[in-house]
Amino acid sequence: MTPAIEVQALRKSYHGFQALAGVDLRIEPGEFFGLLGPNGAGKSTLINVLAGLVRRDSGAARVLGFDVEQDYRLTRRALGVVPQEIVYDPFFSVREILRLQSGYFGLGRNDDWIDELLAELDLSDKANTNMRALSGGMKRRVLIAQALVHRPQVVILDEPTAGVDVELRQSLWRFVRRLNGQGHTIVLTTHYLEEAEALCDRIGILRKGQLIACDSKAALLARNPLKTLTVVFAQPVVVVPELLKPLVRSHTGEALTLQYDSRTWRVSEILLALQALDVDILDLKVQEPDLEDVFVSLLGERE
Ligand SMILES: Nc1ncnc2c1ncn2[C@@H]1O[C@H](COP(=O)(O)OP(=O)(O)OP(=O)(O)O)[C@@H](O)[C@H]1O
C-alpha cells in the first residue's frame, strides 16, 4: 500500500545549522501517529517540508506517493495542516475564510461540510463573526476547520492544543478520533505526553534533527521496565530491610517508595521482605512507567 507519508534521508539546514539531519519515516494510511521531541528538535521543519512551506536540502518527502515539491498541487489536496502559529486574516468572517479556502481547492459549494465543521468545532454561533473578534482558542479552531475544508486524506496537527481549554481539547480529540476512525491518517505533534499516550498508536521521537525512536506505543512503554511501588504503613518504619535498600527512592516515616526493575523483581518478593518488618500495611500503589518516563530516559541516553 502507498504510505500516507514517506520520508527518506531527509535533510534541511538553516545557515549551516542542521534542523533535519537525515530522517527516515514511513506512516501508513489510517495510522494515528505522534511526532514528539523537545523544543527545536525539528518537528515543525519536517511538517513544513511536507506542507511545501520549507524546501528540503536533500532526501525524499512524499504524501500519498506524491513528491511534495514536484507534485505540489496533489500534495496540497492530500494534506491538511493545522499550523502551530495562529496566522489569520482579520478582515474576513469565519465562514468567509472557510469559503475562500474551499475556493483555493476548486470546491464551489462546500457549505454543508463547512456547517458540519463549524458544528463539530463548536463555532456555529461564530460563523459570521470577524476573525479579529475571536478569542485565541476560537482562532485555533478556525485553523483546524481551514485545514479540513477540502477533506484531506492526511491531517497533520502541529501542537493544536497549546493554549486550548480542557473542554475544547476533549471535543477536539473526539473529532480527530472520529476522522481517524473514518480512515484519515492523523499526525500529531504535542508537548503533552499524556495526550500522545492516550491518542497515538505509534510514536516517533525526534531529537536534534534525528529520529531517535519510532515504535508502537506499547513497545515504547515496554522499553522502560522500572515500576514504582509506594507503601503506606500503620506506623513509622525506622529500618528498611537490607534486601530492599537499593530500591528506596524516598522514605518519610510511614511512607516508603521503591523503584524496581519488573524484569528482575516480583512484587511478591518485595512484599515478603516488607512483612518481616511486622508493621501493618495500610495502602499500596504500583505505578507503571508512562510515556514521559520513556521520553525522558530516551533523551537522557543520547546526551
Ligand atoms: N527559518 C529558520 N531560520 C533559521 N533557523 C530555523 C528556522 N526554522 C527553524 N530553525 C531552527 O531549526 C531547529 C528546528 O526548529 P523546529 O521549529 O523545526 O523545531 P520544533 O521541534 O518544531 O520545536 P518546537 O517544539 O519548539 O516547536 C531550531 O533550532 C530552530 O531554531
Short mmCIF file of C-alpha atoms and ligand atoms in Angstrom, two decimals:
data_model
loop_
_atom_site.label_atom_id
_atom_site.label_comp_id
_atom_site.label_asym_id
_atom_site.label_seq_id
_atom_site.Cartn_x
_atom_site.Cartn_y
_atom_site.Cartn_z
CA MET A 1 0.00 0.00 0.00
CA THR A 2 1.22 3.53 -0.75
CA PRO A 3 2.30 5.08 2.54
CA ALA A 4 0.43 8.16 3.77
CA ILE A 5 3.78 9.82 4.45
CA GLU A 6 7.20 8.65 3.35
CA VAL A 7 10.39 10.47 4.21
CA GLN A 8 13.83 9.15 3.29
CA ALA A 9 17.23 10.58 4.27
CA LEU A 10 15.59 13.98 4.63
CA ARG A 11 17.95 16.86 5.37
CA LYS A 12 17.40 20.54 5.97
CA SER A 13 19.88 23.12 7.27
CA TYR A 14 19.35 26.76 8.13
CA HIS A 15 22.59 28.72 7.65
CA GLY A 16 24.70 25.65 8.40
CA PHE A 17 22.52 24.53 11.33
CA GLN A 18 21.07 21.06 10.73
CA ALA A 19 17.38 21.13 11.61
CA LEU A 20 16.80 17.74 9.93
CA ALA A 21 19.87 15.52 9.86
CA GLY A 22 18.74 12.58 7.71
CA VAL A 23 15.26 11.47 8.76
CA ASP A 24 13.62 8.24 7.57
CA LEU A 25 9.96 7.82 8.41
CA ARG A 26 7.04 5.89 6.98
CA ILE A 27 3.47 6.39 8.16
CA GLU A 28 0.80 4.02 6.84
CA PRO A 29 -2.68 5.12 5.76
CA GLY A 30 -5.12 5.20 8.69
CA GLU A 31 -2.45 5.49 11.37
CA PHE A 32 -2.68 7.89 14.31
CA PHE A 33 0.97 8.86 14.62
CA GLY A 34 2.56 11.02 17.31
CA LEU A 35 5.64 13.07 16.49
CA LEU A 36 7.34 14.10 19.71
CA GLY A 37 10.54 15.84 20.64
CA PRO A 38 11.88 18.71 22.72
CA ASN A 39 11.81 22.34 21.54
CA GLY A 40 13.92 22.82 18.44
CA ALA A 41 14.05 19.08 17.61
CA GLY A 42 12.89 19.66 14.03
CA LYS A 43 9.20 18.70 14.21
CA SER A 44 7.85 21.86 12.59
CA THR A 45 10.61 21.80 9.98
CA LEU A 46 9.58 18.27 9.00
CA ILE A 47 5.92 19.30 8.83
CA ASN A 48 6.77 22.41 6.83
CA VAL A 49 8.75 20.36 4.30
CA LEU A 50 5.72 18.07 3.89
CA ALA A 51 3.41 21.08 3.54
CA GLY A 52 5.67 22.63 0.89
CA LEU A 53 6.47 25.64 3.08
CA VAL A 54 10.16 24.81 3.53
CA ARG A 55 12.42 23.44 0.79
CA ARG A 56 14.41 20.35 1.70
CA ASP A 57 18.15 20.26 1.00
CA SER A 58 18.12 16.59 0.04
CA GLY A 59 16.24 13.34 0.51
CA ALA A 60 12.70 12.27 -0.36
CA ALA A 61 9.39 13.51 1.06
CA ARG A 62 6.11 12.14 -0.27
CA VAL A 63 2.48 12.37 0.77
CA LEU A 64 0.30 9.52 -0.58
CA GLY A 65 3.11 8.85 -3.04
CA PHE A 66 3.23 12.46 -4.35
CA ASP A 67 6.54 14.27 -4.15
CA VAL A 68 5.98 17.35 -2.01
CA GLU A 69 7.78 19.63 -4.48
CA GLN A 70 7.27 18.07 -7.92
CA ASP A 71 3.61 17.17 -7.23
CA TYR A 72 2.92 20.19 -5.06
CA ARG A 73 -0.75 20.62 -6.03
CA LEU A 74 -1.58 16.95 -5.50
CA THR A 75 0.24 17.01 -2.16
CA ARG A 76 -1.75 20.05 -1.07
CA ARG A 77 -5.01 18.23 -1.89
CA ALA A 78 -3.95 15.14 0.02
CA LEU A 79 -2.80 17.05 3.07
CA GLY A 80 -4.39 19.30 5.68
CA VAL A 81 -2.02 21.03 8.07
CA VAL A 82 -3.03 22.78 11.27
CA PRO A 83 -0.11 25.13 11.88
CA GLN A 84 1.40 25.88 15.25
CA GLU A 85 1.33 29.64 14.75
CA ILE A 86 -2.00 31.42 14.67
CA VAL A 87 -1.94 33.42 11.45
CA TYR A 88 -5.24 34.81 10.17
CA ASP A 89 -6.79 37.45 8.00
CA PRO A 90 -8.57 39.95 10.27
CA PHE A 91 -10.91 41.26 7.57
CA PHE A 92 -12.96 38.14 6.99
CA SER A 93 -15.61 36.32 8.97
CA VAL A 94 -15.14 32.66 9.87
CA ARG A 95 -17.47 31.49 7.09
CA GLU A 96 -15.80 33.76 4.52
CA ILE A 97 -12.38 32.35 5.43
CA LEU A 98 -13.65 28.80 5.02
CA ARG A 99 -15.35 29.61 1.71
CA LEU A 100 -12.19 31.25 0.40
CA GLN A 101 -10.15 28.23 1.45
CA SER A 102 -12.65 25.97 -0.34
CA GLY A 103 -12.23 28.16 -3.41
CA TYR A 104 -8.47 27.53 -3.46
CA PHE A 105 -9.27 23.86 -3.90
CA GLY A 106 -11.89 24.49 -6.55
CA LEU A 107 -14.68 23.40 -4.24
CA GLY A 108 -17.59 25.63 -5.24
CA ARG A 109 -20.48 24.72 -2.98
CA ASN A 110 -18.96 23.46 0.21
CA ASP A 111 -21.33 24.94 2.79
CA ASP A 112 -22.74 21.62 4.00
CA TRP A 113 -19.26 20.46 5.04
CA ILE A 114 -18.37 23.93 6.35
CA ASP A 115 -21.50 23.83 8.56
CA GLU A 116 -20.56 20.37 9.80
CA LEU A 117 -17.03 21.53 10.62
CA LEU A 118 -18.35 24.60 12.43
CA ALA A 119 -20.72 22.46 14.48
CA GLU A 120 -18.02 19.90 15.35
CA LEU A 121 -15.64 22.64 16.42
CA ASP A 122 -18.34 24.48 18.36
CA LEU A 123 -18.08 27.51 16.12
CA SER A 124 -21.60 27.60 14.62
CA ASP A 125 -22.55 30.76 16.51
CA LYS A 126 -19.34 32.46 15.36
CA ALA A 127 -19.79 31.75 11.63
CA ASN A 128 -20.41 35.40 10.80
CA THR A 129 -18.01 36.87 13.35
CA ASN A 130 -14.90 38.62 12.17
CA MET A 131 -11.69 36.72 12.82
CA ARG A 132 -10.19 39.54 14.89
CA ALA A 133 -13.13 39.36 17.31
CA LEU A 134 -12.42 35.72 18.24
CA SER A 135 -10.50 34.53 21.29
CA GLY A 136 -7.17 32.73 20.80
CA GLY A 137 -8.75 29.30 21.34
CA MET A 138 -11.51 30.09 18.81
CA LYS A 139 -8.96 31.25 16.21
CA ARG A 140 -7.19 27.94 16.68
CA ARG A 141 -10.45 26.11 15.99
CA VAL A 142 -10.86 28.07 12.76
CA LEU A 143 -7.36 26.99 11.72
CA ILE A 144 -8.42 23.41 12.29
CA ALA A 145 -11.57 23.90 10.18
CA GLN A 146 -9.43 25.56 7.48
CA ALA A 147 -7.09 22.57 7.35
CA LEU A 148 -10.03 20.20 6.94
CA VAL A 149 -12.14 22.18 4.49
CA HIS A 150 -11.06 20.05 1.50
CA ARG A 151 -11.44 16.74 3.40
CA PRO A 152 -7.76 15.79 3.12
CA GLN A 153 -6.74 12.14 3.49
CA VAL A 154 -3.79 13.05 5.70
CA VAL A 155 -4.16 15.53 8.55
CA ILE A 156 -1.16 16.98 10.39
CA LEU A 157 -1.78 18.85 13.62
CA ASP A 158 1.20 20.83 14.93
CA GLU A 159 0.56 21.37 18.64
CA PRO A 160 -3.14 22.06 18.13
CA THR A 161 -3.97 22.10 21.84
CA ALA A 162 -1.36 24.61 23.01
CA GLY A 163 -3.32 27.22 24.97
CA VAL A 164 -6.65 25.49 24.44
CA ASP A 165 -9.04 24.92 27.37
CA VAL A 166 -9.81 21.44 28.66
CA GLU A 167 -13.32 21.30 27.22
CA LEU A 168 -12.23 22.19 23.69
CA ARG A 169 -9.24 19.87 23.94
CA GLN A 170 -11.55 16.97 24.69
CA SER A 171 -14.05 17.81 21.98
CA LEU A 172 -11.20 18.31 19.54
CA TRP A 173 -9.81 14.88 20.31
CA ARG A 174 -13.22 13.26 19.91
CA PHE A 175 -13.45 14.86 16.49
CA VAL A 176 -9.91 13.90 15.45
CA ARG A 177 -10.51 10.33 16.64
CA ARG A 178 -13.64 10.20 14.54
CA LEU A 179 -11.72 11.42 11.48
CA ASN A 180 -9.14 8.72 12.17
CA GLY A 181 -11.97 6.16 12.51
CA GLN A 182 -13.21 7.21 9.06
CA GLY A 183 -9.80 6.32 7.60
CA HIS A 184 -7.96 9.65 7.73
CA THR A 185 -4.29 9.43 8.67
CA ILE A 186 -3.51 11.68 11.62
CA VAL A 187 -0.09 13.02 12.57
CA LEU A 188 0.05 14.92 15.81
CA THR A 189 2.82 16.86 17.47
CA THR A 190 2.31 17.79 21.08
CA HIS A 191 4.25 18.57 24.22
CA TYR A 192 1.51 16.95 26.31
CA LEU A 193 2.83 13.41 26.54
CA GLU A 194 -0.31 12.06 28.19
CA GLU A 195 -2.20 13.31 25.14
CA ALA A 196 0.10 11.38 22.80
CA GLU A 197 -0.15 8.33 25.06
CA ALA A 198 -3.94 8.45 25.02
CA LEU A 199 -4.36 9.02 21.27
CA CYS A 200 -1.50 7.69 19.17
CA ASP A 201 -0.88 4.12 18.01
CA ARG A 202 2.71 4.76 17.01
CA ILE A 203 5.14 7.38 18.18
CA GLY A 204 8.33 8.83 16.74
CA ILE A 205 10.75 10.86 18.82
CA LEU A 206 12.89 13.49 17.13
CA ARG A 207 15.96 14.92 18.76
CA LYS A 208 18.39 17.34 17.15
CA GLY A 209 17.02 16.56 13.71
CA GLN A 210 17.23 12.78 14.07
CA LEU A 211 14.55 10.21 14.72
CA ILE A 212 15.92 8.50 17.83
CA ALA A 213 12.93 6.17 18.34
CA CYS A 214 9.92 5.13 16.30
CA ASP A 215 7.73 2.35 17.56
CA SER A 216 4.27 1.33 18.68
CA LYS A 217 3.18 2.93 21.92
CA ALA A 218 3.18 -0.44 23.66
CA ALA A 219 6.74 -1.23 22.52
CA LEU A 220 7.98 2.18 23.63
CA LEU A 221 6.38 1.79 27.04
CA ALA A 222 7.89 -1.68 27.38
CA ARG A 223 11.35 -0.16 26.94
CA ASN A 224 11.13 1.17 30.46
CA PRO A 225 10.86 -1.74 32.88
CA LEU A 226 11.03 0.40 36.03
CA LYS A 227 7.89 0.33 38.18
CA THR A 228 7.30 2.33 41.30
CA LEU A 229 5.77 0.85 44.46
CA THR A 230 4.54 3.12 47.22
CA VAL A 231 3.68 1.55 50.58
CA VAL A 232 1.98 3.31 53.49
CA PHE A 233 2.46 1.64 56.90
CA ALA A 234 0.30 1.97 60.02
CA GLN A 235 3.30 3.24 61.97
CA PRO A 236 6.61 4.85 61.02
CA VAL A 237 9.19 2.39 59.74
CA VAL A 238 12.67 3.07 61.05
CA VAL A 239 14.79 0.48 59.27
CA VAL A 240 14.19 -0.74 55.71
CA PRO A 241 15.09 -4.42 55.11
CA GLU A 242 18.64 -4.76 53.75
CA LEU A 243 17.42 -6.54 50.59
CA LEU A 244 15.25 -3.55 49.62
CA LYS A 245 17.68 -0.74 50.43
CA PRO A 246 18.97 -0.40 46.83
CA LEU A 247 15.35 0.15 45.67
CA VAL A 248 14.45 3.01 48.01
CA ARG A 249 13.55 6.25 46.27
CA SER A 250 12.02 8.01 49.26
CA HIS A 251 11.26 7.17 52.87
CA THR A 252 9.35 9.51 55.16
CA GLY A 253 8.13 7.80 58.35
CA GLU A 254 5.07 5.80 57.32
CA ALA A 255 5.52 6.14 53.53
CA LEU A 256 8.10 4.19 51.58
CA THR A 257 8.61 4.47 47.81
CA LEU A 258 10.59 1.81 45.99
CA GLN A 259 11.52 1.59 42.32
CA TYR A 260 12.15 -1.85 40.89
CA ASP A 261 13.01 -3.45 37.57
CA SER A 262 10.00 -5.60 36.70
CA ARG A 263 12.25 -7.99 34.74
CA THR A 264 14.27 -8.97 37.80
CA TRP A 265 11.90 -8.34 40.74
CA ARG A 266 8.49 -9.71 41.59
CA VAL A 267 6.15 -7.65 43.80
CA SER A 268 5.61 -10.74 45.94
CA GLU A 269 9.34 -10.84 46.79
CA ILE A 270 9.22 -7.20 47.86
CA LEU A 271 6.06 -7.71 49.93
CA LEU A 272 7.59 -10.72 51.65
CA ALA A 273 10.60 -8.63 52.65
CA LEU A 274 8.26 -5.90 53.96
CA GLN A 275 6.23 -8.37 56.03
CA ALA A 276 9.38 -9.10 58.01
CA LEU A 277 9.02 -5.58 59.45
CA ASP A 278 5.89 -6.77 61.27
CA VAL A 279 4.06 -3.45 60.70
CA ASP A 280 0.57 -3.31 59.18
CA ILE A 281 0.39 -2.05 55.60
CA LEU A 282 -2.44 0.48 55.13
CA ASP A 283 -2.08 1.18 51.43
CA LEU A 284 -0.18 0.03 48.33
CA LYS A 285 0.19 1.59 44.90
CA VAL A 286 2.10 0.29 41.88
CA GLN A 287 2.81 2.86 39.18
CA GLU A 288 3.53 1.71 35.63
CA PRO A 289 6.08 3.69 33.60
CA ASP A 290 4.39 6.24 31.34
CA LEU A 291 5.42 7.84 28.10
CA GLU A 292 7.03 10.70 29.96
CA ASP A 293 9.41 8.29 31.72
CA VAL A 294 10.32 6.69 28.39
CA PHE A 295 10.73 10.08 26.72
CA VAL A 296 12.99 11.40 29.47
CA SER A 297 15.12 8.26 29.57
CA LEU A 298 15.46 8.12 25.75
CA LEU A 299 16.51 11.76 25.56
CA GLY A 300 18.84 11.28 28.52
CA GLU A 301 20.54 8.24 26.93
CA ARG A 302 21.63 10.36 23.98
CA GLU A 303 23.11 13.25 25.91
N1 LIG B 1 13.55 29.80 9.36
C1 LIG B 1 14.53 29.41 10.18
N2 LIG B 1 15.73 30.01 10.18
C2 LIG B 1 16.72 29.59 10.98
N3 LIG B 1 16.62 28.56 11.86
C3 LIG B 1 15.43 27.92 11.92
C4 LIG B 1 14.33 28.31 11.10
N4 LIG B 1 13.29 27.50 11.38
C5 LIG B 1 13.72 26.64 12.34
N5 LIG B 1 15.00 26.90 12.66
C6 LIG B 1 15.81 26.15 13.65
O1 LIG B 1 15.73 24.76 13.35
C7 LIG B 1 15.61 24.00 14.55
C8 LIG B 1 14.36 23.15 14.50
O2 LIG B 1 13.24 24.01 14.62
P1 LIG B 1 11.75 23.46 14.57
O3 LIG B 1 10.84 24.64 14.62
O4 LIG B 1 11.60 22.53 13.43
O5 LIG B 1 11.68 22.64 15.94
P2 LIG B 1 10.42 22.02 16.70
O6 LIG B 1 10.77 20.61 17.03
O7 LIG B 1 9.18 22.23 15.91
O8 LIG B 1 10.39 22.89 18.03
P3 LIG B 1 9.14 23.36 18.97
O9 LIG B 1 8.75 22.18 19.79
O10 LIG B 1 9.77 24.42 19.79
O11 LIG B 1 8.05 23.85 18.08
C9 LIG B 1 15.63 25.00 15.71
O12 LIG B 1 16.93 25.06 16.22
C10 LIG B 1 15.25 26.31 15.04
O13 LIG B 1 15.85 27.41 15.70
#
